[in-house]
Amino acid sequence: MGTSFGSNIHHQSSSKMLPPRQQLRSGGLQTSLSLVTSDHMLSPDGQEPRSNSDNIRESPTESASSRETWPTVDAVMAKKAENGKSEIDCPEQSVIHRVSSADKISLREVARERVDVISEKMHRLPEEFLEELKSGLRVILEGNGGSQQREEFLTLQRLVQSRTDLTAKTLIRAHRVQLEILVAINTGIQAFLHPNISLSQTSLIEVFVYKRCRNIACQNQLPADDCTCEICTNRNGFCNLCMCVICNKFDFEVNTCRWIGCDFCSHWTHTDCAIRDVQICMDPSVKSGAGPSEMLFRCRACNRTSELLGWVKDVFQHCAPAWDREALMRELDFVSRIFRGSEDPRGRKLYWKCDDLIEKMKGGVLESTACRAILMFFQELEVDSPKSLENGEAGRLIAPQEACNRIAEVVQEAIRKMEMVADEKMRMFKKARLSLEACDRELEDKAREVTELKLERQKKKLQIEELEKIVRLKQAEADMFQLKANEAKREAERLQRIALAKTDKSEEEYASSYLKLRLSEAEAEKQYLFEKIKLQESSRASQSGGGMTLRRC
């Protein structure tokens, strides 16, 4: 049975299989984002949502197993650091572009119109508008707006998936943002719109046409490992390295009983999905093929069974010491639900033990105590003989020679298992040493990169200081020219005042001269009129004197 511990290994030649998901580095940032809550929104093969079983209790984390999550991996952080460095070195100046209503495009137009038409429009649009378009789709995919946003997404997805012109050949001409929007609508995963996630144009096209895994942290070519099984060949977008055979969803849970791996075909299944679809049931033992039944997992991909008790034991022995309180209670609940219907005495004991430890932890028992108790319980199950428990021989007396033989068998079995554990520890040690050497080499590479970044930063700093000197010089010149301009302005104002004063004085002198001239003309006219009047009076007087003389004569 596959166990969910280890990292970056999907197939091994031994009978046990390590998990399909990549374990994040201890120093990395691990983030899970809920992408879509609807089953048929994320199911590329169009399967209907499955109903829960009536006779098996569902997990309180059932909803968690039916959604996809994606981590912020080191590549994303490196990309963000690179972007951050460029932002520090070259401060970005925002420029506001106005987009006319005729040039704007909507998400429905992107989903409906021809690729080349939308691509040409997007090349004319500013980056701010394209980011707003992606943000709008991210809000729809988050689904916080209720049924209206859900219906909008379903409409967009129907428009995209009903088109026959969206092929690898036509998508090559698509705009980058246009391609990201089409992939996000087709898969229902908003991570393709995240500003810190940057996939190549070819990768986005392959994800859209189901030739590459939609899991951003996986990104394997499909079908993974060139698998030719019915599920890998008939399900669009299915990846057997990171997706559940039943629900087609992926997540990044590791070191857990939440994932069950098939010992034969290396396909993986959520424990919740296996319980819900009755893929966990009682069957004859895998080793003997007959005799007493035990709790087994039946893989839907190859229809073969794998035993569960040894798988649970391996998971707890390797991973339980690293679990916190919440994780340990969750794993105990998983095991309890797996073995709830067990008819095997050992499975029933394990079911009772898990329920008992859950109740004790709810009452305040420390997780370290509960961890030691469950590990000791697994050791006791190894010592107990399954045959004696099934045949009821625990109560009868046995011969000393038979007891010694059984003790010898138990000791030999214990020695064999100890040797297997020692070999496994040695392999783990070699693997850890190789990982350490790889980390040391990576650390040296990172140190060289840091040194180069420091030199580049120092160079940029010197350039900035030189620019600052030029700016200060230009500022001093500007101040000097401003001072001269102010002086010239004051001189111009003074000359303007003088000109105004002279103009006023000239006008006054002109008015005075004009008035004097008019006054002299008036005086002359007055004198002329006075002389004329006197002449007229003298003329009248002489005429009147001559008339009187004539009358006297």
PDB file of N, CA, C and O in Angstrom, residues 70-103:
ATOM      1  N   TRP A  70      -3.463  24.661  -4.522  1.00  0.00           N
ATOM      2  CA  TRP A  70      -2.151  24.793  -5.162  1.00  0.00           C
ATOM      3  C   TRP A  70      -1.228  25.525  -4.221  1.00  0.00           C
ATOM      4  O   TRP A  70      -1.613  26.447  -3.532  1.00  0.00           O
ATOM      5  N   PRO A  71       0.057  25.155  -4.151  1.00  0.00           N
ATOM      6  CA  PRO A  71       0.993  25.773  -3.221  1.00  0.00           C
ATOM      7  C   PRO A  71       1.779  26.898  -3.869  1.00  0.00           C
ATOM      8  O   PRO A  71       1.941  26.940  -5.075  1.00  0.00           O
ATOM      9  N   THR A  72       2.279  27.797  -3.041  1.00  0.00           N
ATOM     10  CA  THR A  72       3.230  28.803  -3.510  1.00  0.00           C
ATOM     11  C   THR A  72       4.616  28.197  -3.396  1.00  0.00           C
ATOM     12  O   THR A  72       5.190  28.150  -2.329  1.00  0.00           O
ATOM     13  N   VAL A  73       5.147  27.693  -4.489  1.00  0.00           N
ATOM     14  CA  VAL A  73       6.383  26.937  -4.464  1.00  0.00           C
ATOM     15  C   VAL A  73       7.566  27.870  -4.625  1.00  0.00           C
ATOM     16  O   VAL A  73       7.434  29.066  -4.832  1.00  0.00           O
ATOM     17  N   ASP A  74       8.776  27.266  -4.536  1.00  0.00           N
ATOM     18  CA  ASP A  74       9.992  28.081  -4.575  1.00  0.00           C
ATOM     19  C   ASP A  74      10.124  28.838  -5.888  1.00  0.00           C
ATOM     20  O   ASP A  74      10.647  29.953  -5.918  1.00  0.00           O
ATOM     21  N   ALA A  75       9.664  28.213  -6.977  1.00  0.00           N
ATOM     22  CA  ALA A  75       9.772  28.910  -8.270  1.00  0.00           C
ATOM     23  C   ALA A  75       8.964  30.185  -8.271  1.00  0.00           C
ATOM     24  O   ALA A  75       9.380  31.212  -8.809  1.00  0.00           O
ATOM     25  N   VAL A  76       7.812  30.144  -7.628  1.00  0.00           N
ATOM     26  CA  VAL A  76       6.977  31.346  -7.545  1.00  0.00           C
ATOM     27  C   VAL A  76       7.658  32.409  -6.716  1.00  0.00           C
ATOM     28  O   VAL A  76       7.677  33.592  -7.052  1.00  0.00           O
ATOM     29  N   MET A  77       8.255  31.983  -5.587  1.00  0.00           N
ATOM     30  CA  MET A  77       8.931  32.950  -4.729  1.00  0.00           C
ATOM     31  C   MET A  77      10.138  33.554  -5.435  1.00  0.00           C
ATOM     32  O   MET A  77      10.426  34.738  -5.290  1.00  0.00           O
ATOM     33  N   ALA A  78      10.852  32.724  -6.202  1.00  0.00           N
ATOM     34  CA  ALA A  78      11.997  33.258  -6.941  1.00  0.00           C
ATOM     35  C   ALA A  78      11.541  34.270  -7.977  1.00  0.00           C
ATOM     36  O   ALA A  78      12.168  35.313  -8.171  1.00  0.00           O
ATOM     37  N   LYS A  79      10.442  33.956  -8.643  1.00  0.00           N
ATOM     38  CA  LYS A  79       9.902  34.897  -9.632  1.00  0.00           C
ATOM     39  C   LYS A  79       9.506  36.205  -8.968  1.00  0.00           C
ATOM     40  O   LYS A  79       9.777  37.294  -9.470  1.00  0.00           O
ATOM     41  N   LYS A  80       8.879  36.080  -7.776  1.00  0.00           N
ATOM     42  CA  LYS A  80       8.457  37.277  -7.063  1.00  0.00           C
ATOM     43  C   LYS A  80       9.650  38.090  -6.612  1.00  0.00           C
ATOM     44  O   LYS A  80       9.660  39.320  -6.674  1.00  0.00           O
ATOM     45  N   ALA A  81      10.722  37.371  -6.149  1.00  0.00           N
ATOM     46  CA  ALA A  81      11.923  38.094  -5.736  1.00  0.00           C
ATOM     47  C   ALA A  81      12.558  38.828  -6.899  1.00  0.00           C
ATOM     48  O   ALA A  81      13.035  39.953  -6.767  1.00  0.00           O
ATOM     49  N   GLU A  82      12.577  38.176  -8.062  1.00  0.00           N
ATOM     50  CA  GLU A  82      13.125  38.828  -9.258  1.00  0.00           C
ATOM     51  C   GLU A  82      12.319  40.058  -9.630  1.00  0.00           C
ATOM     52  O   GLU A  82      12.880  41.115  -9.925  1.00  0.00           O
ATOM     53  N   ASN A  83      11.004  39.934  -9.568  1.00  0.00           N
ATOM     54  CA  ASN A  83      10.157  41.099  -9.866  1.00  0.00           C
ATOM     55  C   ASN A  83      10.360  42.200  -8.848  1.00  0.00           C
ATOM     56  O   ASN A  83      10.386  43.378  -9.169  1.00  0.00           O
ATOM     57  N   GLY A  84      10.521  41.780  -7.561  1.00  0.00           N
ATOM     58  CA  GLY A  84      10.725  42.775  -6.513  1.00  0.00           C
ATOM     59  C   GLY A  84      12.021  43.532  -6.700  1.00  0.00           C
ATOM     60  O   GLY A  84      12.130  44.724  -6.473  1.00  0.00           O
ATOM     61  N   LYS A  85      13.097  42.807  -7.159  1.00  0.00           N
ATOM     62  CA  LYS A  85      14.385  43.474  -7.381  1.00  0.00           C
ATOM     63  C   LYS A  85      14.280  44.516  -8.484  1.00  0.00           C
ATOM     64  O   LYS A  85      14.801  45.618  -8.373  1.00  0.00           O
ATOM     65  N   SER A  86      13.584  44.147  -9.539  1.00  0.00           N
ATOM     66  CA  SER A  86      13.457  45.098 -10.636  1.00  0.00           C
ATOM     67  C   SER A  86      12.639  46.298 -10.221  1.00  0.00           C
ATOM     68  O   SER A  86      12.890  47.421 -10.665  1.00  0.00           O
ATOM     69  N   GLU A  87      11.662  46.074  -9.305  1.00  0.00           N
ATOM     70  CA  GLU A  87      10.859  47.200  -8.851  1.00  0.00           C
ATOM     71  C   GLU A  87      11.680  48.134  -7.969  1.00  0.00           C
ATOM     72  O   GLU A  87      11.504  49.349  -7.977  1.00  0.00           O
ATOM     73  N   ILE A  88      12.624  47.541  -7.186  1.00  0.00           N
ATOM     74  CA  ILE A  88      13.461  48.378  -6.317  1.00  0.00           C
ATOM     75  C   ILE A  88      14.435  49.194  -7.156  1.00  0.00           C
ATOM     76  O   ILE A  88      14.666  50.380  -6.935  1.00  0.00           O
ATOM     77  N   ASP A  89      15.047  48.505  -8.159  1.00  0.00           N
ATOM     78  CA  ASP A  89      16.051  49.195  -8.958  1.00  0.00           C
ATOM     79  C   ASP A  89      15.443  50.254  -9.863  1.00  0.00           C
ATOM     80  O   ASP A  89      16.014  51.322 -10.059  1.00  0.00           O
ATOM     81  N   CYS A  90      14.311  49.968 -10.445  1.00  0.00           N
ATOM     82  CA  CYS A  90      13.679  50.894 -11.386  1.00  0.00           C
ATOM     83  C   CYS A  90      12.271  51.187 -10.925  1.00  0.00           C
ATOM     84  O   CYS A  90      11.364  50.387 -11.207  1.00  0.00           O
ATOM     85  N   PRO A  91      12.067  52.234 -10.131  1.00  0.00           N
ATOM     86  CA  PRO A  91      10.725  52.538  -9.655  1.00  0.00           C
ATOM     87  C   PRO A  91       9.781  52.746 -10.818  1.00  0.00           C
ATOM     88  O   PRO A  91      10.074  53.460 -11.771  1.00  0.00           O
ATOM     89  N   GLU A  92       8.619  52.069 -10.712  1.00  0.00           N
ATOM     90  CA  GLU A  92       7.639  52.128 -11.797  1.00  0.00           C
ATOM     91  C   GLU A  92       6.790  53.374 -11.668  1.00  0.00           C
ATOM     92  O   GLU A  92       6.315  53.701 -10.593  1.00  0.00           O
ATOM     93  N   GLN A  93       6.614  54.063 -12.735  1.00  0.00           N
ATOM     94  CA  GLN A  93       5.772  55.245 -12.761  1.00  0.00           C
ATOM     95  C   GLN A  93       4.467  54.888 -13.431  1.00  0.00           C
ATOM     96  O   GLN A  93       4.442  54.383 -14.547  1.00  0.00           O
ATOM     97  N   SER A  94       3.377  55.072 -12.681  1.00  0.00           N
ATOM     98  CA  SER A  94       2.060  54.704 -13.202  1.00  0.00           C
ATOM     99  C   SER A  94       1.576  55.722 -14.213  1.00  0.00           C
ATOM    100  O   SER A  94       1.705  56.924 -14.019  1.00  0.00           O
ATOM    101  N   VAL A  95       1.051  55.204 -15.307  1.00  0.00           N
ATOM    102  CA  VAL A  95       0.498  56.042 -16.359  1.00  0.00           C
ATOM    103  C   VAL A  95      -0.942  55.613 -16.574  1.00  0.00           C
ATOM    104  O   VAL A  95      -1.227  54.431 -16.767  1.00  0.00           O
ATOM    105  N   ILE A  96      -1.846  56.531 -16.492  1.00  0.00           N
ATOM    106  CA  ILE A  96      -3.262  56.230 -16.622  1.00  0.00           C
ATOM    107  C   ILE A  96      -3.658  56.349 -18.081  1.00  0.00           C
ATOM    108  O   ILE A  96      -3.475  57.384 -18.708  1.00  0.00           O
ATOM    109  N   HIS A  97      -4.169  55.251 -18.626  1.00  0.00           N
ATOM    110  CA  HIS A  97      -4.634  55.243 -20.011  1.00  0.00           C
ATOM    111  C   HIS A  97      -6.151  55.192 -20.002  1.00  0.00           C
ATOM    112  O   HIS A  97      -6.750  54.430 -19.262  1.00  0.00           O
ATOM    113  N   ARG A  98      -6.754  55.960 -20.842  1.00  0.00           N
ATOM    114  CA  ARG A  98      -8.202  55.943 -20.974  1.00  0.00           C
ATOM    115  C   ARG A  98      -8.586  55.053 -22.151  1.00  0.00           C
ATOM    116  O   ARG A  98      -8.022  55.157 -23.232  1.00  0.00           O
ATOM    117  N   VAL A  99      -9.534  54.165 -21.891  1.00  0.00           N
ATOM    118  CA  VAL A  99      -9.988  53.229 -22.907  1.00  0.00           C
ATOM    119  C   VAL A  99     -11.412  53.589 -23.284  1.00  0.00           C
ATOM    120  O   VAL A  99     -12.286  53.712 -22.416  1.00  0.00           O
ATOM    121  N   SER A 100     -11.648  53.776 -24.558  1.00  0.00           N
ATOM    122  CA  SER A 100     -12.996  54.095 -25.009  1.00  0.00           C
ATOM    123  C   SER A 100     -13.885  52.867 -24.887  1.00  0.00           C
ATOM    124  O   SER A 100     -13.417  51.728 -24.866  1.00  0.00           O
ATOM    125  N   SER A 101     -15.178  53.115 -24.812  1.00  0.00           N
ATOM    126  CA  SER A 101     -16.131  52.015 -24.659  1.00  0.00           C
ATOM    127  C   SER A 101     -16.113  51.089 -25.869  1.00  0.00           C
ATOM    128  O   SER A 101     -16.378  49.891 -25.757  1.00  0.00           O
ATOM    129  N   ALA A 102     -15.780  51.610 -27.025  1.00  0.00           N
ATOM    130  CA  ALA A 102     -15.745  50.774 -28.229  1.00  0.00           C
ATOM    131  C   ALA A 102     -14.582  49.782 -28.212  1.00  0.00           C
ATOM    132  O   ALA A 102     -14.667  48.703 -28.790  1.00  0.00           O
ATOM    133  N   ASP A 103     -13.474  50.152 -27.533  1.00  0.00           N
ATOM    134  CA  ASP A 103     -12.303  49.280 -27.487  1.00  0.00           C
ATOM    135  C   ASP A 103     -12.356  48.265 -26.355  1.00  0.00           C
ATOM    136  O   ASP A 103     -11.575  47.308 -26.354  1.00  0.00           O
TER     137      ASP A 103
END
